[in-house]
XYZ file of C-alpha atoms in Angstrom:
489
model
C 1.538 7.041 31.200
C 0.417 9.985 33.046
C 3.967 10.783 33.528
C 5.072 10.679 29.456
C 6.564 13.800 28.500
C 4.283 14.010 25.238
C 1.326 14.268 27.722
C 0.003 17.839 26.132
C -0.081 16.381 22.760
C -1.617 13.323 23.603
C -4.372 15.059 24.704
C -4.853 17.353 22.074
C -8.042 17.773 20.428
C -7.476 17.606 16.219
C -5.692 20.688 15.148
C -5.383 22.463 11.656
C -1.725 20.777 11.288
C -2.557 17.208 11.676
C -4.541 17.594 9.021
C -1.725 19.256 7.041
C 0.349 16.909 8.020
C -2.200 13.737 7.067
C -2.450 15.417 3.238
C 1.983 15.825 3.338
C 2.380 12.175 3.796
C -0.953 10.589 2.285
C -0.045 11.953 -1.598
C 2.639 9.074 -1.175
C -0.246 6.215 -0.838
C -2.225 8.149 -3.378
C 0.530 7.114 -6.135
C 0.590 3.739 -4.614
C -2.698 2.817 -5.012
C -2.849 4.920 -8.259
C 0.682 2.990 -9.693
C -1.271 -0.745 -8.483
C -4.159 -0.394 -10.450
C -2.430 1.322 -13.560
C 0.296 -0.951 -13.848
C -2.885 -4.066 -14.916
C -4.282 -1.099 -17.190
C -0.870 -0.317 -18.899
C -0.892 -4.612 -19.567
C -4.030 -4.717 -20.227
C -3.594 -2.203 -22.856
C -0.444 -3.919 -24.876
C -2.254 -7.202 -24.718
C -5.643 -6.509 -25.938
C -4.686 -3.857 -28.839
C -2.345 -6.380 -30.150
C -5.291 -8.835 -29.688
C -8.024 -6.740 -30.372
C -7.124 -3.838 -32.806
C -4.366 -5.999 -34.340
C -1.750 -3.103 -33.330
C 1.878 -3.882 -31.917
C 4.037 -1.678 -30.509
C 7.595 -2.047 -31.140
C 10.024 -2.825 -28.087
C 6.753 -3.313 -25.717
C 4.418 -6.375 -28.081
C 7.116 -8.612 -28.608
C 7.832 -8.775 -25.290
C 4.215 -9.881 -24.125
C 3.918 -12.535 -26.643
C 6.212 -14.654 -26.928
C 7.656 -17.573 -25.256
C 8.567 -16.123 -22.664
C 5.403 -14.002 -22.160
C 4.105 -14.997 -18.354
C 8.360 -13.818 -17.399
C 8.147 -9.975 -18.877
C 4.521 -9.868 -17.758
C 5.531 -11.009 -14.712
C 8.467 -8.678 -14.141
C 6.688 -5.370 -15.041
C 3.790 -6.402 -12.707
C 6.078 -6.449 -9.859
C 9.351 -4.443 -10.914
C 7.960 -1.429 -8.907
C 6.955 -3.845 -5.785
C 10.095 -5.663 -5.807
C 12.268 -2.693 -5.161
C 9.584 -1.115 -2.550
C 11.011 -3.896 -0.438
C 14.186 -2.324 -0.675
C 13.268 1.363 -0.113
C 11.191 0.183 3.016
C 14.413 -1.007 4.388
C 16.223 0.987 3.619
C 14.183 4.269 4.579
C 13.127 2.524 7.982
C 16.913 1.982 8.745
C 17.462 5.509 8.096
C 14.896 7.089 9.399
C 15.387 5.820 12.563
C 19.574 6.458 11.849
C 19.449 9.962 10.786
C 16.031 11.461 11.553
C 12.618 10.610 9.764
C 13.056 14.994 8.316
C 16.285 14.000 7.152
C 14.911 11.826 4.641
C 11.276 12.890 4.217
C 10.711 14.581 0.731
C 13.372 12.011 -1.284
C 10.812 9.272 -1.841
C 7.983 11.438 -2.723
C 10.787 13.179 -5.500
C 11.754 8.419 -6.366
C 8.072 9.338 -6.605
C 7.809 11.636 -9.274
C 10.950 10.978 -11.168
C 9.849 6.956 -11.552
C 6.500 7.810 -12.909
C 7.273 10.853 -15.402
C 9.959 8.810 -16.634
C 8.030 5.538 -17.543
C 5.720 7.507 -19.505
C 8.698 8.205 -21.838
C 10.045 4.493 -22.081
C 10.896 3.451 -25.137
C 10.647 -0.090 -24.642
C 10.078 -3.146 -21.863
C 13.373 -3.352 -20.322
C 13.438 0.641 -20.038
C 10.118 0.888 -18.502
C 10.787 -2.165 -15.946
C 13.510 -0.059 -15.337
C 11.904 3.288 -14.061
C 8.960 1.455 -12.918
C 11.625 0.003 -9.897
C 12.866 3.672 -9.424
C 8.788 4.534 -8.771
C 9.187 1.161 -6.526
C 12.223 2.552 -4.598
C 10.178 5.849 -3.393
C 6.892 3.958 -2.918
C 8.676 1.486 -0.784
C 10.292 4.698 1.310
C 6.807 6.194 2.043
C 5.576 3.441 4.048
C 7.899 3.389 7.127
C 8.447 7.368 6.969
C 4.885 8.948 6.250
C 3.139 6.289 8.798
C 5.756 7.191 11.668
C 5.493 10.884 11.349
C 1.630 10.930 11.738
C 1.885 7.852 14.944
C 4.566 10.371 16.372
C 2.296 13.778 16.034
C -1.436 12.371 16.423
C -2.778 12.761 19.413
C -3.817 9.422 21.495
C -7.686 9.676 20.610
C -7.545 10.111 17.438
C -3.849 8.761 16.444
C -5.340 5.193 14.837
C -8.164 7.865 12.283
C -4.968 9.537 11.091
C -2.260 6.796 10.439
C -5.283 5.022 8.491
C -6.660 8.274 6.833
C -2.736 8.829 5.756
C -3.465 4.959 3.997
C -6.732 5.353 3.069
C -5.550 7.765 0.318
C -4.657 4.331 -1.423
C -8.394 4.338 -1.992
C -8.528 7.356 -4.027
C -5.868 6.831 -5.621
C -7.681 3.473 -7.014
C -10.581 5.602 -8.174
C -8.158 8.139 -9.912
C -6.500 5.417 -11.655
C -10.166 4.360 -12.924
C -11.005 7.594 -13.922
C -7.338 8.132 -15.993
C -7.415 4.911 -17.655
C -10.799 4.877 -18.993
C -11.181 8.065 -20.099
C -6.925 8.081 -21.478
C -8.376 4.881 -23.550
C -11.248 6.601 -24.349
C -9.947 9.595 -25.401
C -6.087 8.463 -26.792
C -4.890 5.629 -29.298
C -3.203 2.788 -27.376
C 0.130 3.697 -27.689
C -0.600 7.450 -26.308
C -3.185 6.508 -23.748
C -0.084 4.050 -21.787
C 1.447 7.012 -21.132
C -0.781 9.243 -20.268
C -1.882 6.300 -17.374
C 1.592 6.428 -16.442
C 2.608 9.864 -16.295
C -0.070 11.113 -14.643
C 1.320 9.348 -11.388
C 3.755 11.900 -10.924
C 1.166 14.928 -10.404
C 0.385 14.153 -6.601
C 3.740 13.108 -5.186
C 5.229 16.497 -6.679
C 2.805 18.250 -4.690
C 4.043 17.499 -1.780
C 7.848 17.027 -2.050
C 8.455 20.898 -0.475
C 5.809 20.355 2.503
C 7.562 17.314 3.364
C 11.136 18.972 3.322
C 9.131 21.621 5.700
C 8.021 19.093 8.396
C 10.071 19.505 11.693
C 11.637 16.406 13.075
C 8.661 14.990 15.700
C 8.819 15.738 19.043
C 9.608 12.027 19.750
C 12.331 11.646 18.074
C 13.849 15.020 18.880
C 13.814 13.829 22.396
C 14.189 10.180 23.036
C 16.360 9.576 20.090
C 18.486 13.168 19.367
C 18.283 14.574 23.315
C 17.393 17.799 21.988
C 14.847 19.257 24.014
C 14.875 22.953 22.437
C 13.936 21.267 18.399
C 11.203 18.650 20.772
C 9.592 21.422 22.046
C 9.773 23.340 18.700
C 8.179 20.338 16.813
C 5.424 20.228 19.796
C 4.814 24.403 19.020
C 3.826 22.729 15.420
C 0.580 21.570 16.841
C -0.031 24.562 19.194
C 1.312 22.792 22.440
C 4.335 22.078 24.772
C 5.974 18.785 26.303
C 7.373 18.272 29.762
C 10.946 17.413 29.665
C 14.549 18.419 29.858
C 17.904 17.647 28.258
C 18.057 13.910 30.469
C 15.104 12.136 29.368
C 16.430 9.443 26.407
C 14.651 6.262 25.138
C 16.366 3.642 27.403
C 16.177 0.843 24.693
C 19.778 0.133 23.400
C 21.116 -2.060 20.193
C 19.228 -3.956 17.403
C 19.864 -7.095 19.499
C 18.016 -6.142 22.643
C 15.168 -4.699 20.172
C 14.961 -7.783 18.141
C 15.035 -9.891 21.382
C 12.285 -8.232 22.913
C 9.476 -7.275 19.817
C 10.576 -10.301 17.978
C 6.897 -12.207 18.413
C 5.688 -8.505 17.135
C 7.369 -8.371 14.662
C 6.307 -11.809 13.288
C 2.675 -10.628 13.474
C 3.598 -7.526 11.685
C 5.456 -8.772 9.284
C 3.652 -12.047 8.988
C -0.030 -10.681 8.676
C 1.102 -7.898 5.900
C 3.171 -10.690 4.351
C -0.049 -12.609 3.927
C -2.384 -9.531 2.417
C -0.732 -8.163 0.374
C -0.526 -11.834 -1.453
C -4.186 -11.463 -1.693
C -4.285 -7.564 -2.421
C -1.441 -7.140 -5.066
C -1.911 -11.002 -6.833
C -5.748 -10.440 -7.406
C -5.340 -6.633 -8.020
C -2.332 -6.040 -10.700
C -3.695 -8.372 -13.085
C -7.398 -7.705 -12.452
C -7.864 -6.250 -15.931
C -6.401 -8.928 -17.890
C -7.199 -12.562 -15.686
C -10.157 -10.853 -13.993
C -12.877 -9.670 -16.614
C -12.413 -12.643 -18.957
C -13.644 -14.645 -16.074
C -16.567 -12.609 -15.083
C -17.514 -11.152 -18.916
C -15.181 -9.218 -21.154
C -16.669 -6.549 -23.366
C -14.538 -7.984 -26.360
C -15.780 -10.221 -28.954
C -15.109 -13.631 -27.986
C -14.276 -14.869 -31.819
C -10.939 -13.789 -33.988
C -11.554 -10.487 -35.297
C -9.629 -7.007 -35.724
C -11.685 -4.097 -34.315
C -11.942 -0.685 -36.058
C -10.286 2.253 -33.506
C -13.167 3.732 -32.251
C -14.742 -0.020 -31.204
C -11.441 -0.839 -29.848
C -11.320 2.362 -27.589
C -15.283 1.519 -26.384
C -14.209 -1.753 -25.551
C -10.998 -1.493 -24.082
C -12.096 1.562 -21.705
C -15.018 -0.884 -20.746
C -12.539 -3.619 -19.784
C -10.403 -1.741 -17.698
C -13.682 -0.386 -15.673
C -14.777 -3.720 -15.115
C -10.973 -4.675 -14.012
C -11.478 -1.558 -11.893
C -14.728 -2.769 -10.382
C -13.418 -4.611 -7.145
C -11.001 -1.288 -6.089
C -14.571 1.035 -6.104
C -16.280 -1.679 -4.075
C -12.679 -1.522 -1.475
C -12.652 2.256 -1.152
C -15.226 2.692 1.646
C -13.494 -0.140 3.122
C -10.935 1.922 3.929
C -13.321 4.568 5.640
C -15.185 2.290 7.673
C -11.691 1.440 8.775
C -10.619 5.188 9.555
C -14.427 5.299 11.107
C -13.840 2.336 13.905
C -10.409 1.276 14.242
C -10.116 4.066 17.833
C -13.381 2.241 18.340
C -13.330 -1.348 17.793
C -9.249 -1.468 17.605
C -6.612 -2.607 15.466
C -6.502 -5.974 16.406
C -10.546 -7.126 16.019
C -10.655 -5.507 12.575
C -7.524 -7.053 11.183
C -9.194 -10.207 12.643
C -12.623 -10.043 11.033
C -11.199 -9.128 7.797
C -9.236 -12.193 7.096
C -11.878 -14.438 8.499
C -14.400 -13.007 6.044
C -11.505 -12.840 3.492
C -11.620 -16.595 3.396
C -15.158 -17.176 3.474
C -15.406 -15.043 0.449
C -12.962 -16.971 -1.747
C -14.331 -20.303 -0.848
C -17.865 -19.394 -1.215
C -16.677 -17.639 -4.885
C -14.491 -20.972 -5.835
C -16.997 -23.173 -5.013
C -19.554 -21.501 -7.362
C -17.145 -21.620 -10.619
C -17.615 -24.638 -12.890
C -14.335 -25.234 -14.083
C -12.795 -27.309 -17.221
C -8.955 -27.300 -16.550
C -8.068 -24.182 -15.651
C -10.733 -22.405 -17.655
C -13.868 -21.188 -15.920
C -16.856 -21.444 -18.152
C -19.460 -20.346 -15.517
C -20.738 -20.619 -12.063
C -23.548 -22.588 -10.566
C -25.376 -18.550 -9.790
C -25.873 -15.318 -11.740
C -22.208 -14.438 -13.158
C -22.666 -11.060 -11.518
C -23.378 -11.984 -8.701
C -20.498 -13.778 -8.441
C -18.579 -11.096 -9.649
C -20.294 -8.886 -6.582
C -19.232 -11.423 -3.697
C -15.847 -11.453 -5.360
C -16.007 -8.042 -5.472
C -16.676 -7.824 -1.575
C -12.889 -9.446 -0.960
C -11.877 -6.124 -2.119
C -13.795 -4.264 0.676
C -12.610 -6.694 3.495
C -9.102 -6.304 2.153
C -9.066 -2.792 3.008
C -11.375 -2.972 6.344
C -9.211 -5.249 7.392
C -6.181 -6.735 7.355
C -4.830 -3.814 4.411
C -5.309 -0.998 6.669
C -4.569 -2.620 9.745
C -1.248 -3.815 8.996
C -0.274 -0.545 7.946
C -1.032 0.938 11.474
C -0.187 -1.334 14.110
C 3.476 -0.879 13.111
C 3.691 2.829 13.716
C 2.371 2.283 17.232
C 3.633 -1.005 18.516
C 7.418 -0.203 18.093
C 9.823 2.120 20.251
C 10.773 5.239 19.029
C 14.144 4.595 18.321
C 13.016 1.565 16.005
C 10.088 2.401 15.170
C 10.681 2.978 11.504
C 12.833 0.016 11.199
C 10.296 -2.220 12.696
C 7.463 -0.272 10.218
C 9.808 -0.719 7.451
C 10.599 -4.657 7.790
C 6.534 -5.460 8.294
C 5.932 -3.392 5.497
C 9.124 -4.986 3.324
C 7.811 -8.247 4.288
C 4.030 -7.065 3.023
C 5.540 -6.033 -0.073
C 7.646 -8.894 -0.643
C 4.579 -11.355 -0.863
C 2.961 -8.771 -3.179
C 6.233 -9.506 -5.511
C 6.217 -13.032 -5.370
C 2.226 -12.909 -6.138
C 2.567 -10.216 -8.979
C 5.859 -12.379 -10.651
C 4.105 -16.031 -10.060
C -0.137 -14.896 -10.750
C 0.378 -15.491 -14.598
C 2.303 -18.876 -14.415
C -0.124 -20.029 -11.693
C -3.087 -18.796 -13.566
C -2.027 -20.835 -16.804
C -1.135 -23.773 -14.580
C -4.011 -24.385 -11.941
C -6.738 -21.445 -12.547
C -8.264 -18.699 -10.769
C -10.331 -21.500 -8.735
C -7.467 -22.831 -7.286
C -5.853 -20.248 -6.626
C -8.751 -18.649 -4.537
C -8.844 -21.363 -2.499
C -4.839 -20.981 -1.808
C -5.905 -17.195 -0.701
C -8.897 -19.244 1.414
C -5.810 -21.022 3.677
C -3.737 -18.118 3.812
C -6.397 -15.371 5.123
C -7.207 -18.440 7.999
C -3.486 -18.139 8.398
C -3.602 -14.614 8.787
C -6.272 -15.081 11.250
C -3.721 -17.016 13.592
C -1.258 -14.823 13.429
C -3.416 -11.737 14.370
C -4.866 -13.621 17.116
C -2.058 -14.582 18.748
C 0.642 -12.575 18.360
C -0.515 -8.881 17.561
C -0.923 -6.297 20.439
C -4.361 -4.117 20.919
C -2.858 -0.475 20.353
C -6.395 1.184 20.979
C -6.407 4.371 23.044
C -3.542 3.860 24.021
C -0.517 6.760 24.673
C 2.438 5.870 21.848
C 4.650 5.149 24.952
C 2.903 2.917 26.632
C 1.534 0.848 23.442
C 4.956 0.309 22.366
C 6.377 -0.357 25.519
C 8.572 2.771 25.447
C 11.571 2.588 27.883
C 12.185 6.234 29.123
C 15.339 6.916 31.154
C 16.318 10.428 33.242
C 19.587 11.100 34.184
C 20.236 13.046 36.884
């Protein structure tokens, strides 16, 4: 749109700020990624040092095994997920209501608060509790953070730096690794939780003054507010100008006209993120504890009570292995950041659930299964484990990372964080129902069948992507959205 006020920064080559502005809202995904992967440590821990080391903890043990075991297991997996789909709501709503500045620092602060408190709970219901304040501000990054960088990057390089925002998930995963190993290395069980938790709150309090500092984005100055003097402000940010006056508005009126025209968007959005995070969040919580004992666990497979200093050796061993399949994701997400302003959005989020469901067949049909027990495979356990393994890189150059950009860029600016926020709600709420259901539905019907479930629904995801999701790629934000500019005389 050669005629789009937001020309100059469109053209920009990468500036000092973007990059400033990629590190303010990535510490957000950091957490995320870091809270995924501890959350199946901090289980893994209370089940295996009562198993193990013969060691309950009070208020937490009893919880985990009893009768109703696969319920609290279930809730704490996905307390912090389950209220993410509210604070993605609820933050899109308002940050295309009030202003995405208005609101930008008060997750990252849900943020810190949720984690630093769950390292103090003092029993299940209390940390299920604070884990869904943590869920409220992870659920308010998504829609916020990914709208600020669409609305500042520059057209060449805007689908690197919405991804490079998400590909701090990645190391975040490795963080979490590093923290739980060496906390159960290091700590008894019942201090090394808590260290695993707390530590969460480090990198979102980095950041909650830089975000406060971020000026409203150009676009939304403009199209939404009518303020030309804080637009061109917000464009002095990056070192440039836009071309506009007082009279230019976004010409797209009420949620009805929005919902009637993105509507098949929105159920590729929302649909394809629905799908992956199924996979993502119901192989990835609980890869610890239904994960390793499939593929090896470093524990002794009769009835015995370890000493401390075996129990630490072997628990920090299980939770690397459970942490295996996030290493072999993270330079998923780089290729991603690498060729998504190459290849585009749309062929990548394609590829990555086709391969997805190769990958789990070829895995399921290897497993030699008695009930719902696997007791090997028909090739080399590991390398079994290694294909499996592989899901975890397609996940993230794929369908993980593309579902988190398409949404900043395919929306107008007046709903754009609304439609980020009800893809990403929709992600998150198949993440809950996966988190709540994967211990039922591992007891019930095994890790076999349920790999073959993920088969249908990455072909699924295929469709979707296919035929209802737009190509973004090189585009200006304008035109890739299908902005509606008006100019009053």
């Amino acid at each position: 749109m050669s005629n789009s006020p937001f020309k100059n920064m469109d053209s920009l080559k990468l500036t000092f700020n973007h990059i400033k502005i990629w590190y303010t809202a990535g510490m957000g995904f950091f957490t995320d990624a870091y809270d995924l992967l501890v959350i199946s440590f901090i289980l893994a821990t209370f089940n295996d040092t009562y198993k193990y080391y013969g060691m309950s903890m009070p208020g937490f043990t009893n919880y985990l095994i009893g009768p109703n075991s696969a319920f609290w297991t279930g809730l704490l997996g996905s307390s912090a997920i389950i209220t993410a789909v509210l604070g993605e709501l609820i933050f899109g709503f308002l940050g295309d209501k009030l202003g995405r500045k208005a609101v930008y620092g008060i997750e990252a602060s849900l943020l810190t608060i949720g984690a630093l408190l769950s390292a103090f709970a003092w029993n299940l219901p209390s940390l299920i509790f604070f884990r869904s304040i943590l869920g409220l501000g992870i659920g308010g990054d998504y829609p916020i953070s990914a709208t600020i960088m669409s609305e500042y990057a520059n057209v060449k390089d805007r689908g690197k730096l919405v991804a490079l925002v998400f590909a701090n998930q990645g190391i975040g995963s490795v963080a979490a690794l590093a923290v739980g190993v060496i906390s159960a290395t290091i700590f008894p069980p019942d201090i090394a939780w808590r260290v695993m938790a707390g530590v969460g709150a480090i990198p979102a309090a980095t950041v909650i003054y830089l975000r406060r500092k971020v000026p409203e984005t150009p676009r939304y100055s403009l199209l939404v507010k009518g303020s030309t003097e804080e637009a061109k402000k917000a464009a002095k940010y990056l070192g440039t100008d836009i071309e506009a006056n007082s009279n230019v508005r976004s010409g797209h009126k009420g949620v009805n006209e929005f919902l009637s025209t993105y509507w098949p968007v929105l159920i590729g959005t929302a649909g394809s993120w629905f799908l992956i995070d199924i996979a993502l969040y119901g192989t990835g919580v609980y890869s610890s504890s239904a994960l390793a004992p499939v593929f090896g666990s470093p524990f002794p497979s009769h009835a015995t009570t370890l000493s401390l200093g075996e129990f630490q050796s072997d628990l920090a061993k299980a939770l690397f292995l459970g942490g295996v399949p996030f290493l072999a994701g993270l330079p998923g997400y780089f290729t991603a950041v690498a060729l998504l302003d190459k290849l585009g959005r749309k062929l990548i989020q394609l590829q990555g659930f086709i391969v997805l469901a190769i990958i789990y067949v070829v895995v399921a049909s290897v497993m030699v299964v008695k009930g719902t027990k696997v007791e090997g495979f028909t090739i080399a356990p590991t390398l079994a484990f290694i294909i499996y393994s592989l899901s975890f890189y397609f996940i993230d150059f794929g369908a993980n990372t593309t579902t988190f950009v398409i949404p900043a860029e395919v929306y107008p600016t007046k709903f754009r964080t609304t439609g980020h926020g009800i893809s990403a709600a929709s992600g998150k709420f198949g993440a809950a129902i996966a988190t709540y259901l994967f211990p039922s539905l591992l007891a019930a019907i095994g890790i076999k069948e349920i790999l073959i479930m993920l088969a249908i629904l990455s072909v699924i995801g295929a469709i979707l992507t296919y035929a209802l999701i737009p190509e973004p790629k090189l585009k200006p934000l304008e035109e890739a959205s299908r902005e509606k500019i008006e100019v009053s005389q």
